[in-house]
Coordinates of C-alpha atoms in Angstrom, one line a residue:
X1 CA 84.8 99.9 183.6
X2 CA 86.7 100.7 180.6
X3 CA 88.6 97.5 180.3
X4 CA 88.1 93.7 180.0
X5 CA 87.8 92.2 183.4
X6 CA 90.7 89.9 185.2
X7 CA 88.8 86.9 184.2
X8 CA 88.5 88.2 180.9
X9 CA 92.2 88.3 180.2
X10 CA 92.5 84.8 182.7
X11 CA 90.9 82.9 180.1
X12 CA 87.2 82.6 181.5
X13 CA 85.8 82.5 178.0
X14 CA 82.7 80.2 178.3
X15 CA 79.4 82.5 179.6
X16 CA 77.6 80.3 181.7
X17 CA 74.1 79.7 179.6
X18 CA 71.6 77.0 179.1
X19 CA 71.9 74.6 176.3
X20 CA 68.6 76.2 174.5
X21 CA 70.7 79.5 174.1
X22 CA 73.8 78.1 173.3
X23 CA 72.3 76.2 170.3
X24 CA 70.8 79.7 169.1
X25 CA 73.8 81.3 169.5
X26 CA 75.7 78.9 167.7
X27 CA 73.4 78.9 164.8
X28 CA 73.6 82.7 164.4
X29 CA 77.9 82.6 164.5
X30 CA 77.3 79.6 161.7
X31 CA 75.5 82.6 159.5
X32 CA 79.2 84.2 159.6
X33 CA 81.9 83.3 157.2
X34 CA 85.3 83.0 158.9
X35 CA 86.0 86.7 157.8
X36 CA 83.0 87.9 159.2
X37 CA 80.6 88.0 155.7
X38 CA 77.3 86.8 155.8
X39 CA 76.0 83.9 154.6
X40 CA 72.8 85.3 153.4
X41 CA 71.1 82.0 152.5
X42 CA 71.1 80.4 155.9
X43 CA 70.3 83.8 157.3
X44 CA 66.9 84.1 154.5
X45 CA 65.9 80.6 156.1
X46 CA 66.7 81.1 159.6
X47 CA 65.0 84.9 160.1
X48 CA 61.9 83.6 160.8
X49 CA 58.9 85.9 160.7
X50 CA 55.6 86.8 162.3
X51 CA 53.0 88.6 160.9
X52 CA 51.1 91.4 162.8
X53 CA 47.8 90.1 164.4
X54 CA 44.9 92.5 165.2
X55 CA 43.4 90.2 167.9
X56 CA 44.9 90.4 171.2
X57 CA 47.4 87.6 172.8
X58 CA 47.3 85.6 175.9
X59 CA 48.9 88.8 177.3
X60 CA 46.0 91.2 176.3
X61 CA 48.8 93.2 173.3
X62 CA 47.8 93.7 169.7
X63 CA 49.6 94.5 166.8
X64 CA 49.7 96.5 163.2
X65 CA 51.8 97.2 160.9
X66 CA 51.7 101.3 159.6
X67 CA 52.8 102.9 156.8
X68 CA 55.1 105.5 157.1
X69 CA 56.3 106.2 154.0
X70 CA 55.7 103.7 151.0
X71 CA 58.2 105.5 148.7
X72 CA 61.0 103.4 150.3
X73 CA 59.4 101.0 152.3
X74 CA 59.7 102.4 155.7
X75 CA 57.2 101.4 158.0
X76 CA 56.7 100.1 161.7
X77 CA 54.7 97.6 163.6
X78 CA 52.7 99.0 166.7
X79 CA 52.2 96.7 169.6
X80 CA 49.3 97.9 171.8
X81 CA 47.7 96.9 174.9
X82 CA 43.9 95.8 173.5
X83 CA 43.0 97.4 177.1
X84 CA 44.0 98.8 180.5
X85 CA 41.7 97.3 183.2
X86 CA 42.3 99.4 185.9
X87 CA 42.1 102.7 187.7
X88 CA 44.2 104.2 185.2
X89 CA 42.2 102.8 182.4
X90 CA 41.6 105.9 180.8
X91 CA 45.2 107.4 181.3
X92 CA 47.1 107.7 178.0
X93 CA 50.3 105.8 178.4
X94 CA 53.7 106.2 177.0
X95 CA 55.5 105.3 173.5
X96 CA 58.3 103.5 173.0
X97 CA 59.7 103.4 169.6
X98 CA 62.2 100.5 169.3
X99 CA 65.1 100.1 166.4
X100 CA 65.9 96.4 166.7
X101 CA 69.6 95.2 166.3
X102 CA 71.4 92.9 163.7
X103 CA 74.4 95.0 162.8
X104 CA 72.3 97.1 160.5
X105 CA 72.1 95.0 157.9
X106 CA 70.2 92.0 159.2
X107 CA 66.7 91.3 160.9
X108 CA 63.6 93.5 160.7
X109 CA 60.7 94.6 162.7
X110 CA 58.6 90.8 161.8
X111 CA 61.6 89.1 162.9
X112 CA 60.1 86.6 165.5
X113 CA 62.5 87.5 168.2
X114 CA 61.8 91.3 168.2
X115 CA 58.1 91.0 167.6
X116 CA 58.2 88.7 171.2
X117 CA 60.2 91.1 172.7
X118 CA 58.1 94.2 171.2
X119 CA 55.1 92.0 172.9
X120 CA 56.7 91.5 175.9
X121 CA 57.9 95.6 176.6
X122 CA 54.3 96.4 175.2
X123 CA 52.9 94.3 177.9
X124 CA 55.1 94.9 181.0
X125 CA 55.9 98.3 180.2
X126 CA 52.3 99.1 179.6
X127 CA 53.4 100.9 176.9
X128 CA 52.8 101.3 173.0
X129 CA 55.9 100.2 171.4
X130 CA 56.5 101.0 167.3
X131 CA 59.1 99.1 166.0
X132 CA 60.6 100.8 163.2
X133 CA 61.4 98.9 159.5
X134 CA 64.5 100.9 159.0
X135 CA 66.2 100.2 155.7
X136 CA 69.1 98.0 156.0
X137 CA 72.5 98.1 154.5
X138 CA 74.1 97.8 152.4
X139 CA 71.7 98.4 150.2
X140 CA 71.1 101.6 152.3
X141 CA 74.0 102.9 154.1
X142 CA 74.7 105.8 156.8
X143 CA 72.4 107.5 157.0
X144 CA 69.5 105.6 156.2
X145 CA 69.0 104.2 159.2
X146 CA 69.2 107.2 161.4
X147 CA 66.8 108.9 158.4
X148 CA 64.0 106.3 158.9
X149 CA 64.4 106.8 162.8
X150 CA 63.7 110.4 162.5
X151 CA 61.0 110.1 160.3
X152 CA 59.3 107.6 162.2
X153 CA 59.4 110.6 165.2
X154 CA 58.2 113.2 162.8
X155 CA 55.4 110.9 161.3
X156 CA 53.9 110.3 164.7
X157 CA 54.0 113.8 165.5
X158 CA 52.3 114.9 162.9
X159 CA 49.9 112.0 162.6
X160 CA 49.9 110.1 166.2
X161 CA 48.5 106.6 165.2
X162 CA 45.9 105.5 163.9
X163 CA 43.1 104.5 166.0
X164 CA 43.0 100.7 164.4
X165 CA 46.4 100.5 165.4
X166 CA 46.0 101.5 169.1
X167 CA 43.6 100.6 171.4
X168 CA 44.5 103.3 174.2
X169 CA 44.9 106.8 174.6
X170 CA 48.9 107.3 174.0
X171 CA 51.0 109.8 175.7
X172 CA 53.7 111.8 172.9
X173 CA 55.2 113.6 175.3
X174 CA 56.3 110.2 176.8
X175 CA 58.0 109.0 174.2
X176 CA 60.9 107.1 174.5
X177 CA 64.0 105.6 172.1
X178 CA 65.0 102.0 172.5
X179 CA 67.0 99.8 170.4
X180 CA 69.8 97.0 171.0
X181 CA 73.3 96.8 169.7
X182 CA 72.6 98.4 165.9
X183 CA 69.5 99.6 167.2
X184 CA 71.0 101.4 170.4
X185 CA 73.4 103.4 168.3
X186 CA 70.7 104.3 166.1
X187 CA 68.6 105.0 169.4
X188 CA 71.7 107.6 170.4
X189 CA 71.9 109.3 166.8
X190 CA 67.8 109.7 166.4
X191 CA 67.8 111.0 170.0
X192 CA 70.4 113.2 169.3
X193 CA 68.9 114.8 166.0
X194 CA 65.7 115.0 167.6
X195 CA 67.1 116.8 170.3
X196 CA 68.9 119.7 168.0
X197 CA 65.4 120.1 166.3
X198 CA 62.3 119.7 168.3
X199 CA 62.3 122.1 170.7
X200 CA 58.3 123.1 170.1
X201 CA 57.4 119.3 169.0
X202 CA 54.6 117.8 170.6
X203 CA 56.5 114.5 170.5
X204 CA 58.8 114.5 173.1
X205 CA 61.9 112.4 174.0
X206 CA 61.8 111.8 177.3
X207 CA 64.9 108.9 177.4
X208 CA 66.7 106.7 175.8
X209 CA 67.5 103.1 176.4
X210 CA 70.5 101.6 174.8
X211 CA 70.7 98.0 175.1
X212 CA 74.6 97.1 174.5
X213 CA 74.7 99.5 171.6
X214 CA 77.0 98.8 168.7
X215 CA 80.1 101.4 168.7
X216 CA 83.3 101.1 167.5
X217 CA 86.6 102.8 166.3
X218 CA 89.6 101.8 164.6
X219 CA 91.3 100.7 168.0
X220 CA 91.2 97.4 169.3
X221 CA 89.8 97.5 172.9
X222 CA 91.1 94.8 175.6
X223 CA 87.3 93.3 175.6
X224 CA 87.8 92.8 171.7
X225 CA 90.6 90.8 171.9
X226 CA 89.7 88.8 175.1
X227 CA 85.8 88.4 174.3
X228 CA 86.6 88.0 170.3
X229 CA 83.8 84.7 169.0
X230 CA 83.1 83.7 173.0
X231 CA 79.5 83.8 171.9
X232 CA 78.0 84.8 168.4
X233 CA 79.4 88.0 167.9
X234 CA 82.8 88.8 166.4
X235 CA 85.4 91.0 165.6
X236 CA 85.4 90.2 161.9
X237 CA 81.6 90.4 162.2
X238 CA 81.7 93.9 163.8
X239 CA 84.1 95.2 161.3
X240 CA 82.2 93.1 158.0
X241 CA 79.1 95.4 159.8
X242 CA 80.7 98.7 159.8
X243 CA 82.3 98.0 155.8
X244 CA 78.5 97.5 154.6
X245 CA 77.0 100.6 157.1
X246 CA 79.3 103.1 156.5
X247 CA 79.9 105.6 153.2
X248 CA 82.6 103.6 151.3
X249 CA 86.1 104.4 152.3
X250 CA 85.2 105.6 155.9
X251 CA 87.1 103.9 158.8
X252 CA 85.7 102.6 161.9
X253 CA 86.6 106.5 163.3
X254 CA 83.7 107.7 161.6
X255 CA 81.0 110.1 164.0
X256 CA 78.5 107.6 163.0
X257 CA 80.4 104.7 165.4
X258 CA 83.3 106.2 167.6
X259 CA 80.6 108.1 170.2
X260 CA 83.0 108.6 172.4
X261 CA 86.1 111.3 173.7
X262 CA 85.7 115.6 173.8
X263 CA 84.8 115.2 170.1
X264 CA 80.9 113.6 170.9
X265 CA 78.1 116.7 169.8
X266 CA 75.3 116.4 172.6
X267 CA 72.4 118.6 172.2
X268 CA 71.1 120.7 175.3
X269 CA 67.6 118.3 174.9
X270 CA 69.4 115.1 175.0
X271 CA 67.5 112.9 177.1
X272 CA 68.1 111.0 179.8
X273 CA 69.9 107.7 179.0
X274 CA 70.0 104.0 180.2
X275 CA 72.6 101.7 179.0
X276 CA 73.0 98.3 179.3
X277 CA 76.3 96.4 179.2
X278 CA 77.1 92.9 179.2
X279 CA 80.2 91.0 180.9
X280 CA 80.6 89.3 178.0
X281 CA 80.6 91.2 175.3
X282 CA 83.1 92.5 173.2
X283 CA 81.8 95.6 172.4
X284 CA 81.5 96.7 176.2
X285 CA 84.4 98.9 176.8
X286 CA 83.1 100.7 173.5
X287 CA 79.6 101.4 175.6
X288 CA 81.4 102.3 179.0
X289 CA 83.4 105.2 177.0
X290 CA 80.4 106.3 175.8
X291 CA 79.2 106.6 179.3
X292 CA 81.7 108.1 180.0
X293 CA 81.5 111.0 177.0
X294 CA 77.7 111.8 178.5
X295 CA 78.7 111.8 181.7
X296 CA 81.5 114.5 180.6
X297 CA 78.7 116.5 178.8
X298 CA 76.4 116.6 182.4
X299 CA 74.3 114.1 180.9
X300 CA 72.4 112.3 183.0
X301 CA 73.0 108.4 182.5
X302 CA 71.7 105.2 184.2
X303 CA 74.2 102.5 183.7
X304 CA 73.4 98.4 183.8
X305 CA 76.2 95.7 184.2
X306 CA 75.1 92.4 183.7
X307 CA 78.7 90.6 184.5
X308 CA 77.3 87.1 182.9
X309 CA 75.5 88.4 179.8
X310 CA 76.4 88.1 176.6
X311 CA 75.9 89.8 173.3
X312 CA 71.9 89.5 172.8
X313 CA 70.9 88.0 176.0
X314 CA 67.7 90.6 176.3
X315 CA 66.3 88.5 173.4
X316 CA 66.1 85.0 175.4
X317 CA 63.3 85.7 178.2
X318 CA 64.8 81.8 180.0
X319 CA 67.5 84.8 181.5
X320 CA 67.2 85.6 184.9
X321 CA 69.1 88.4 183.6
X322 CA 66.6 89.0 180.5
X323 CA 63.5 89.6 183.1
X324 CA 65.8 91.6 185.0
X325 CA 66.4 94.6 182.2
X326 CA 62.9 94.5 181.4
X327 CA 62.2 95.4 185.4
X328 CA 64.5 98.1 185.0
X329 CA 63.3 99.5 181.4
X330 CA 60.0 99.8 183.7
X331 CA 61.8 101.8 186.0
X332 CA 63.0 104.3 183.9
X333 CA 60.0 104.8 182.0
X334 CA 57.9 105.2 185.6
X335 CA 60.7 107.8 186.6
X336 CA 61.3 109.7 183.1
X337 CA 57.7 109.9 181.8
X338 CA 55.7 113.4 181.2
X339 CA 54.0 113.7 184.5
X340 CA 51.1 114.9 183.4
X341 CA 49.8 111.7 182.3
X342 CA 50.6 109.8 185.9

């Protein structure tokens, strides 16, 4: 699992996709200077957003968008079910706080493609998602981000939410991290803090779902170099993201992306994890030795391999493979949530 795949190396480099995705996916790599940079006007006009609405969708989930702390502009948007119409109506059901992805230094929670897929987990997870406004770099580098995710935990519990926000009882002790790529290394380092400080929280983590988190280290893998611009993501890009995340001067070995070897710091609490690789994407042998590192510390770990996907492919529900992860993020939740709200 470690390294790129025969075909890889063979030169397979076109990911069989629809036209629809390819032309996003193209646009997104056009937001990329040859050297990996950003071109920050086309990104302005292309991130479109959506604002939070209080009435419910065709698919019965509501949203709002809650303070956390106004000091530095963190705050999230909550995605609700506006009810549960059936036997289990009255049954508080589980969080899931999401940290969407973008490199840390692009997108946000209003982004139009994580508020849809913040609708859709709300809805098919039956679940209250909170998708966290971190603070973006480079503005704010490491650790901002990881910060924000930590105060978004401690935030709701102290406070839960607020009942305009919800319209259901919610479960704290069923809380779970999510995030993709950015977000699922921020997922791993929140978790992991939590973990080391909570042990008499109400809030608690009960797993973790890493959707091809973003790792790295100074080493070029073998899915680098073979997978390197087959869709929108990069190796320029990956290392222009680390430049603007990480404290100036600090190489790509730094603890905040090379989660991986004897060296990786797991707390005793650190939940149960789900993560989710993609056959084509370059940052995939980075995710399987991180696998490996939790499986080395007795952790337990569910692992996805999706040999067709590439970097993002959650984000486009027209994937068979996009309805497929969301089936298993139900799973886990079912399997890892506080049984005393089933």
């Amino acid at each position: 699992m470690a390294g790129g795949s025969e075909d890889d190396r063979a030169g397979r480099r076109t990911p069989p996709l629809p036209w629809t995705v390819r032309v996003q996916l193209a646009a997104l790599a056009l937001a990329h200077r040859p050297d990996g940079s950003i071109r920050r006007l086309l990104v302005s006009l292309g991130d479109l957003k959506s604002g939070a609405s209080p009435r419910p969708d065709a698919s019965g989930v509501r949203s709002a968008d809650v303070t956390i702390d106004a000091s530095r502009g963190l705050w999230a948007r909550v995605f609700s079910p506006s009810s549960l119409a059936d036997a289990a109506a009255d049954a508080p059901v589980p969080v899931v706080v999401y940290f969407h992805g973008g490199g840390f230094v692009l997108f946000s929670a209003a982004s139009r493609p994580y508020d849809a897929l913040c609708r859709r987990l709300c809805s098919e997870l039956r679940a209250v998602v909170v998708s966290v406004n971190y603070r973006l770099a480079p503005e704010h580098r490491f650790p901002a981000a990881y910060d924000d995710g930590v105060d978004a935990l401690r935030y709701l519990d102290a406070n839960a939410l607020p009942a305009d926000a919800v319209a259901v009882p919610v479960d704290l002790s069923s809380c779970f991290l999510a995030g993709d790529s950015a977000g699922g290394n921020i997922a791993h380092h929140v978790a992991q803090r939590w973990a080391s400080v909570s042990a008499t929280s109400p809030l608690r983590v009960a797993g973790a779902v890493l959707i091809q988190p973003f790792f790295g280290g100074e080493e070029r893998t073998d899915a680098e170099v073979a997978l390197d611009r087959v869709s929108a993501l990069s190796v320029a890009g990956t290392d222009h993201y680390w430049r603007e995340f990480l404290p100036e001067g600090a190489t790509r070995d730094h603890e905040a992306a090379r989660v991986c070897g004897d060296g990786v710091e797991l707390a005793e609490a650190f939940p149960p994890a789900m993560v989710v690789i993609g056959g084509f994407d370059l940052l995939k042998d980075w995710q399987a030795r991180y696998v490996e590192a939790l499986r080395r510390k007795g952790k337990p770990v569910r692992v996805l391999e999706y040999p067709d996907a590439v970097h993002g492919f959650h984000a486009f529900p027209e994937l068979a493979d996009s309805d497929k992860l969301v089936e298993e993020m139900k799973l886990f939740v079912k399997e890892h949530r506080s049984k005393r709200a089933v």
